[in-house]
PDB file of C-alpha atoms in Angstrom:
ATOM      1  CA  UNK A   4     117.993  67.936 -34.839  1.00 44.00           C
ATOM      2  CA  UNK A   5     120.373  68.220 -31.972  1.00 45.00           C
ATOM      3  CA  UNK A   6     123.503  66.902 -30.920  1.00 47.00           C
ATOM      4  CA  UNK A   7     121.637  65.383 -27.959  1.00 44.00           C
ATOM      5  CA  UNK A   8     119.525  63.891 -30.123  1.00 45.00           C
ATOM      6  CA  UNK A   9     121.297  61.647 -32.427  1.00 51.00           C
ATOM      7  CA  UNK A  10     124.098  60.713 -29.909  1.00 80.00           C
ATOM      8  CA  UNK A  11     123.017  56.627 -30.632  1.00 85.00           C
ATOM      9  CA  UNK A  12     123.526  56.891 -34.085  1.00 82.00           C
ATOM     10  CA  UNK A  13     126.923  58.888 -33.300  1.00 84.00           C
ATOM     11  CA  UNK A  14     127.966  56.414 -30.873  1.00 87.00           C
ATOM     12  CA  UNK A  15     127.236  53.294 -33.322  1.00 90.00           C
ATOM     13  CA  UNK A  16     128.607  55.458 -36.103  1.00 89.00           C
ATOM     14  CA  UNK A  17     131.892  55.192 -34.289  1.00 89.00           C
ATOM     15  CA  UNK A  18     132.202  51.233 -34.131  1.00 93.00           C
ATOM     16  CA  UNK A  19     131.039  50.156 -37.447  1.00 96.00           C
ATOM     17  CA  UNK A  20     133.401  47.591 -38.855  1.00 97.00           C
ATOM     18  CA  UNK A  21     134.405  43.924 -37.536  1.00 98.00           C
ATOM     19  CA  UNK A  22     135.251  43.271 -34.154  1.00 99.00           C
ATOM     20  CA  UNK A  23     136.887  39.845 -32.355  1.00 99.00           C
ATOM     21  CA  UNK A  24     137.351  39.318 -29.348  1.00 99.00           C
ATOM     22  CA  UNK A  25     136.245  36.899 -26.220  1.00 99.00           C
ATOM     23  CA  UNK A  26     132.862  36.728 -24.415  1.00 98.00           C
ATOM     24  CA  UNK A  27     133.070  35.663 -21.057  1.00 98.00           C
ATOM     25  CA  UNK A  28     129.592  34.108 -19.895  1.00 96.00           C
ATOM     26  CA  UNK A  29     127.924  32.326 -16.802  1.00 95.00           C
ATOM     27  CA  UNK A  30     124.159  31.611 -15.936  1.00 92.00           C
ATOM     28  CA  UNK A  31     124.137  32.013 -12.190  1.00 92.00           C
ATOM     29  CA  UNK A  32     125.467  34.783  -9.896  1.00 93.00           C
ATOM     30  CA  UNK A  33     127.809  32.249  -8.321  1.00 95.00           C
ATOM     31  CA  UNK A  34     128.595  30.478 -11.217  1.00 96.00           C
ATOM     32  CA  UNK A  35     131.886  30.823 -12.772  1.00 97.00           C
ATOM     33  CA  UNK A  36     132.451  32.360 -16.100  1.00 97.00           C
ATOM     34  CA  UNK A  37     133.051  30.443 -18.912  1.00 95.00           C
ATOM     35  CA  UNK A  38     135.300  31.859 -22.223  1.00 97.00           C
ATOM     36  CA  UNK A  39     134.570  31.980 -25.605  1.00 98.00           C
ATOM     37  CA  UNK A  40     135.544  33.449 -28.751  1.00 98.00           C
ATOM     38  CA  UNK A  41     133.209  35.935 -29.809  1.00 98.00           C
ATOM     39  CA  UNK A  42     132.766  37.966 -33.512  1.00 99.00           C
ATOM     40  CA  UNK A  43     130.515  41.196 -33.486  1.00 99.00           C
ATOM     41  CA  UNK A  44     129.867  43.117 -36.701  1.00 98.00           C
ATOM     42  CA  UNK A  45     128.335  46.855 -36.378  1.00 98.00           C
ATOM     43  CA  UNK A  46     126.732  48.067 -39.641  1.00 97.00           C
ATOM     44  CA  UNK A  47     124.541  51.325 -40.226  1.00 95.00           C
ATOM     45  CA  UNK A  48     120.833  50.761 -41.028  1.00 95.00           C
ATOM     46  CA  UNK A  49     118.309  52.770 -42.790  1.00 94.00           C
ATOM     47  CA  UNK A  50     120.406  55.022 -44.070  1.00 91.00           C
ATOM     48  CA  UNK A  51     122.380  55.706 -40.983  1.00 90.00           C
ATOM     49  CA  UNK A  52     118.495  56.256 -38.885  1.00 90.00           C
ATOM     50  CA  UNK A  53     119.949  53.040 -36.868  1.00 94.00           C
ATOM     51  CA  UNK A  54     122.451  50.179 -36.043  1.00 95.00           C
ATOM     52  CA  UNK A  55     122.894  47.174 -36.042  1.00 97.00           C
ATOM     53  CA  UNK A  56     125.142  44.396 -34.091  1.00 98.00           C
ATOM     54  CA  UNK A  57     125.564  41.189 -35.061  1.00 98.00           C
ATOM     55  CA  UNK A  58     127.184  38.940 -32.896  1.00 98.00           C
ATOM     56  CA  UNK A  59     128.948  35.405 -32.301  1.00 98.00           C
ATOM     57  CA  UNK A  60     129.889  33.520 -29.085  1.00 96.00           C
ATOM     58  CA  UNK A  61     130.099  29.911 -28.149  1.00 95.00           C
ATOM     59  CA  UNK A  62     128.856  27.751 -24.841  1.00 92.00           C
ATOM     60  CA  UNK A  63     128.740  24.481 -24.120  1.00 90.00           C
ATOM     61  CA  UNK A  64     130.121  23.754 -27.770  1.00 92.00           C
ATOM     62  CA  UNK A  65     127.202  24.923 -29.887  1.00 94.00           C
ATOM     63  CA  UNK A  66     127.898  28.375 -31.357  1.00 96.00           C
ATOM     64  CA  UNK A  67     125.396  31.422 -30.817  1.00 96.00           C
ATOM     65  CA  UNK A  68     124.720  33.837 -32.251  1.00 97.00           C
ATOM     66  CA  UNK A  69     122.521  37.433 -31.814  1.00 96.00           C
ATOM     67  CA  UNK A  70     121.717  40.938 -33.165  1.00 97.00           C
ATOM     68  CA  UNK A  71     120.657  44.405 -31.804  1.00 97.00           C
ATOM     69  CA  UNK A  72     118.766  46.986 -33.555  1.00 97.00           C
ATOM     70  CA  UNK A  73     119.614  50.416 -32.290  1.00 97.00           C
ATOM     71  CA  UNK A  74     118.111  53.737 -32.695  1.00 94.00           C
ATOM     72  CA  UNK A  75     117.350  57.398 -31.035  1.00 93.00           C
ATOM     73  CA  UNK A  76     114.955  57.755 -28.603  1.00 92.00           C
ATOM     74  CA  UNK A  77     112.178  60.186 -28.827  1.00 91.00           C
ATOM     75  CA  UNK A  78     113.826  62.145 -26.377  1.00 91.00           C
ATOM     76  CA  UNK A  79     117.401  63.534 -26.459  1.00 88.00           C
ATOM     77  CA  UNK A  80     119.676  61.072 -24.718  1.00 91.00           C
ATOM     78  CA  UNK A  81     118.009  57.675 -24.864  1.00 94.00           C
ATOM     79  CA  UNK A  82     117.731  54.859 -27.123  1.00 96.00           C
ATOM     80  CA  UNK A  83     115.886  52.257 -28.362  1.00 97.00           C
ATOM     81  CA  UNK A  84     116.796  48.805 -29.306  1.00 97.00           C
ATOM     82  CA  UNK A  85     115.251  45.301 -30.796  1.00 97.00           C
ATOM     83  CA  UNK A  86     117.029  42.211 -29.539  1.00 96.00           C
ATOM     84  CA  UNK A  87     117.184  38.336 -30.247  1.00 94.00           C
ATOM     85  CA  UNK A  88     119.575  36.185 -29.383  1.00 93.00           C
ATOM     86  CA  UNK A  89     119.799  32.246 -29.892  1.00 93.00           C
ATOM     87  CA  UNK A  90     120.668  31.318 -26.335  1.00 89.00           C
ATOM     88  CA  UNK A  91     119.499  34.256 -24.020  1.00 80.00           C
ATOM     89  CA  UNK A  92     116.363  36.038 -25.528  1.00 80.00           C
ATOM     90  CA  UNK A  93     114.908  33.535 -27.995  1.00 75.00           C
ATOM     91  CA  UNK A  94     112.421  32.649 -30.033  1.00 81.00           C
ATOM     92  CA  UNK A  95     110.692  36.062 -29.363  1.00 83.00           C
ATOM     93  CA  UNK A  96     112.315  39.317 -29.482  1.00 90.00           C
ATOM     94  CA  UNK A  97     112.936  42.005 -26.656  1.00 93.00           C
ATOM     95  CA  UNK A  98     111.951  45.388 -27.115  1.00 94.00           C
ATOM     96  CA  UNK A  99     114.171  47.654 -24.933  1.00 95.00           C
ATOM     97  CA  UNK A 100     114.066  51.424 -24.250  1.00 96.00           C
ATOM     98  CA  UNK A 101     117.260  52.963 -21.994  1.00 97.00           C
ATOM     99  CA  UNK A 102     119.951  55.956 -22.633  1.00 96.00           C
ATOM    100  CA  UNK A 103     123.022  56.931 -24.001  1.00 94.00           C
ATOM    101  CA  UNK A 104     125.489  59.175 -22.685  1.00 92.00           C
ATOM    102  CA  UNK A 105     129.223  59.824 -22.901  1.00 89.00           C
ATOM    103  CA  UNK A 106     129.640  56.879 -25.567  1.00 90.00           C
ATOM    104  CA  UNK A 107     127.924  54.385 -23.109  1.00 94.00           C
ATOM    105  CA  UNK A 108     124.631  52.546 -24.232  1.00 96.00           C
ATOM    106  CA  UNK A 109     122.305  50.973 -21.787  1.00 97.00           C
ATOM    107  CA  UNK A 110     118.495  49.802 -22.621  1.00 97.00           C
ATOM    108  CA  UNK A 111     116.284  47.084 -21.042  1.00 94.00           C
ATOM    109  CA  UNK A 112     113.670  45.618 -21.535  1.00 92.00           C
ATOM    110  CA  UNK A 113     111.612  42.589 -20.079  1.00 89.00           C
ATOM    111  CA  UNK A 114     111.141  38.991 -21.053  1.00 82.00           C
ATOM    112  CA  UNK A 115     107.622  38.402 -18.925  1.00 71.00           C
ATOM    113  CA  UNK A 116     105.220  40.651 -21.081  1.00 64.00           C
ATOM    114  CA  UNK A 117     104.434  43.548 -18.799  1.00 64.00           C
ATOM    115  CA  UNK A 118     106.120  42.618 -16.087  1.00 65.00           C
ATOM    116  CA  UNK A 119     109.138  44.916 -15.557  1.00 65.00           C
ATOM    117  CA  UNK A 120     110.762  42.890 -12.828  1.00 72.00           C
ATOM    118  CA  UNK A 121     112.291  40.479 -14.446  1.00 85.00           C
ATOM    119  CA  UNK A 122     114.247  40.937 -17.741  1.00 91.00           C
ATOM    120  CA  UNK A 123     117.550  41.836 -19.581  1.00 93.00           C
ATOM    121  CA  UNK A 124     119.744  45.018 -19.454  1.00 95.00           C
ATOM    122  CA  UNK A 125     122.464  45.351 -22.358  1.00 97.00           C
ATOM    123  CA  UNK A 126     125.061  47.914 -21.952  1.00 98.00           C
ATOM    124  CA  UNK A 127     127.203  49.012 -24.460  1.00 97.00           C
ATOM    125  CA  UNK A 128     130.717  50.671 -23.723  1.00 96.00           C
ATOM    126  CA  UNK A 129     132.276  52.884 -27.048  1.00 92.00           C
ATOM    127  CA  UNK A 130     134.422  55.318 -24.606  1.00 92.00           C
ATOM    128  CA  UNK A 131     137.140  53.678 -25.657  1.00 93.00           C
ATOM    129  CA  UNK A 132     137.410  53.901 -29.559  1.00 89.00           C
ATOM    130  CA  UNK A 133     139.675  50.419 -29.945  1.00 95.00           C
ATOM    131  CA  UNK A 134     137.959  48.615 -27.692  1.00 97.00           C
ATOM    132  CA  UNK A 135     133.961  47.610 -27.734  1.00 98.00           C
ATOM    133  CA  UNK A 136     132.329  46.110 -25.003  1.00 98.00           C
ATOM    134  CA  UNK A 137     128.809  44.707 -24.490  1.00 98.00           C
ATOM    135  CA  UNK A 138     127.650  43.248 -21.644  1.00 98.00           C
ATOM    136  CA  UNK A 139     124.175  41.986 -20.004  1.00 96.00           C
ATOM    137  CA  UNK A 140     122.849  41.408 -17.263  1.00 96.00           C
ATOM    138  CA  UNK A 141     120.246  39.273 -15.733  1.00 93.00           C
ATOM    139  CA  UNK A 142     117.352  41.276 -14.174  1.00 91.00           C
ATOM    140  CA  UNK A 143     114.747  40.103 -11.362  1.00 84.00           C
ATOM    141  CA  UNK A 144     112.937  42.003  -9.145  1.00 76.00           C
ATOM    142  CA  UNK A 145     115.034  45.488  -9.640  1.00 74.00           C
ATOM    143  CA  UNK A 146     118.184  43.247  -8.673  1.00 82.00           C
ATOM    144  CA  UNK A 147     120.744  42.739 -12.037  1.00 89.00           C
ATOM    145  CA  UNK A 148     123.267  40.496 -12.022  1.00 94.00           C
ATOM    146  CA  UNK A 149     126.314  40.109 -14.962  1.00 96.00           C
ATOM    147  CA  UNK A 150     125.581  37.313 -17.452  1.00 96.00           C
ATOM    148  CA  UNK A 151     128.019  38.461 -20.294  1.00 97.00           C
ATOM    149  CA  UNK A 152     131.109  40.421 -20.527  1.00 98.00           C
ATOM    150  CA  UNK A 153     132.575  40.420 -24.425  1.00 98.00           C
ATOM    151  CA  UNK A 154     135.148  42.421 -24.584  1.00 99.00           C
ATOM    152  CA  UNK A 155     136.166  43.161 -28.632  1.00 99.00           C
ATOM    153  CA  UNK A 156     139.016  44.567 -30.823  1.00 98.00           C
ATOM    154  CA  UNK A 157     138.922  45.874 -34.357  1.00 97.00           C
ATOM    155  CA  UNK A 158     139.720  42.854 -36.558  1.00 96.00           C
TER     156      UNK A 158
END
């Protein structure tokens, strides 16, 4: 197997533990953000074939909560996830395909069947190895705008 070709698992590798920090959220592109606390937890899967993220926010009150399941691609430098998530991406789950490069994650995937013009894209940001980052963004028609930025620290 090549280096290319486990760089998710490397990159997840890297960040397992607990993480706090503060999720910063809004619905529309003109809305303002809104702050939260936020938890995340990054555990190997499968005997270290995947990862996982688990993770906590709050809006409006109510807490959240949602998880990731991230893996390889078939082909060096892209991934694979499996996403639900209480308040964005619920009751179904997402599948999402994308790539991974330089300790930076990105997949999408979309939330109207087939259709690939409207859905979610979740990056996640391990360049830094004290700091992890996820954010998503709103998709529609090709046109993404920032719902979340959570921005974590080792706890």
């Amino acid at each position: 197997m090549s280096a290319a070709s486990i760089r998710t698992r490397q990159t997840m590798a890297a960040l397992t533990g607990t993480w706090v920090g503060t999720s910063r959220m809004r619905l529309m592109p003109d809305d303002p953000y809104g702050e939260s606390p936020a938890t995340a937890t990054v555990r190997p899967a499968a005997r270290g074939s995947f990862a996982t993220v688990a993770y906590t926010w709050t809006t409006d009150g109510v807490e959240q909560d949602g998880f990731l399941l991230l893996g390889d691609g078939a082909d060096p430098g892209t991934a694979v996830a499996v996403w639900c998530d209480s308040w964005h991406q619920s009751p179904h789950w997402m599948t999402c395909e994308g790539t991974v490069q330089d300790q930076r994650i990105t997949v999408a995937g979309s939330y109207l069947g087939g259709d690939t013009t409207a859905g979610w894209r979740i990056r996640i940001d391990a360049s830094d190895p004290a700091v992890l980052r996820i954010a998503m963004d709103n998709v529609l028609r090709e046109v993404g705008y920032q719902v979340v930025d959570a921005r974590y620290e080792r706890a």
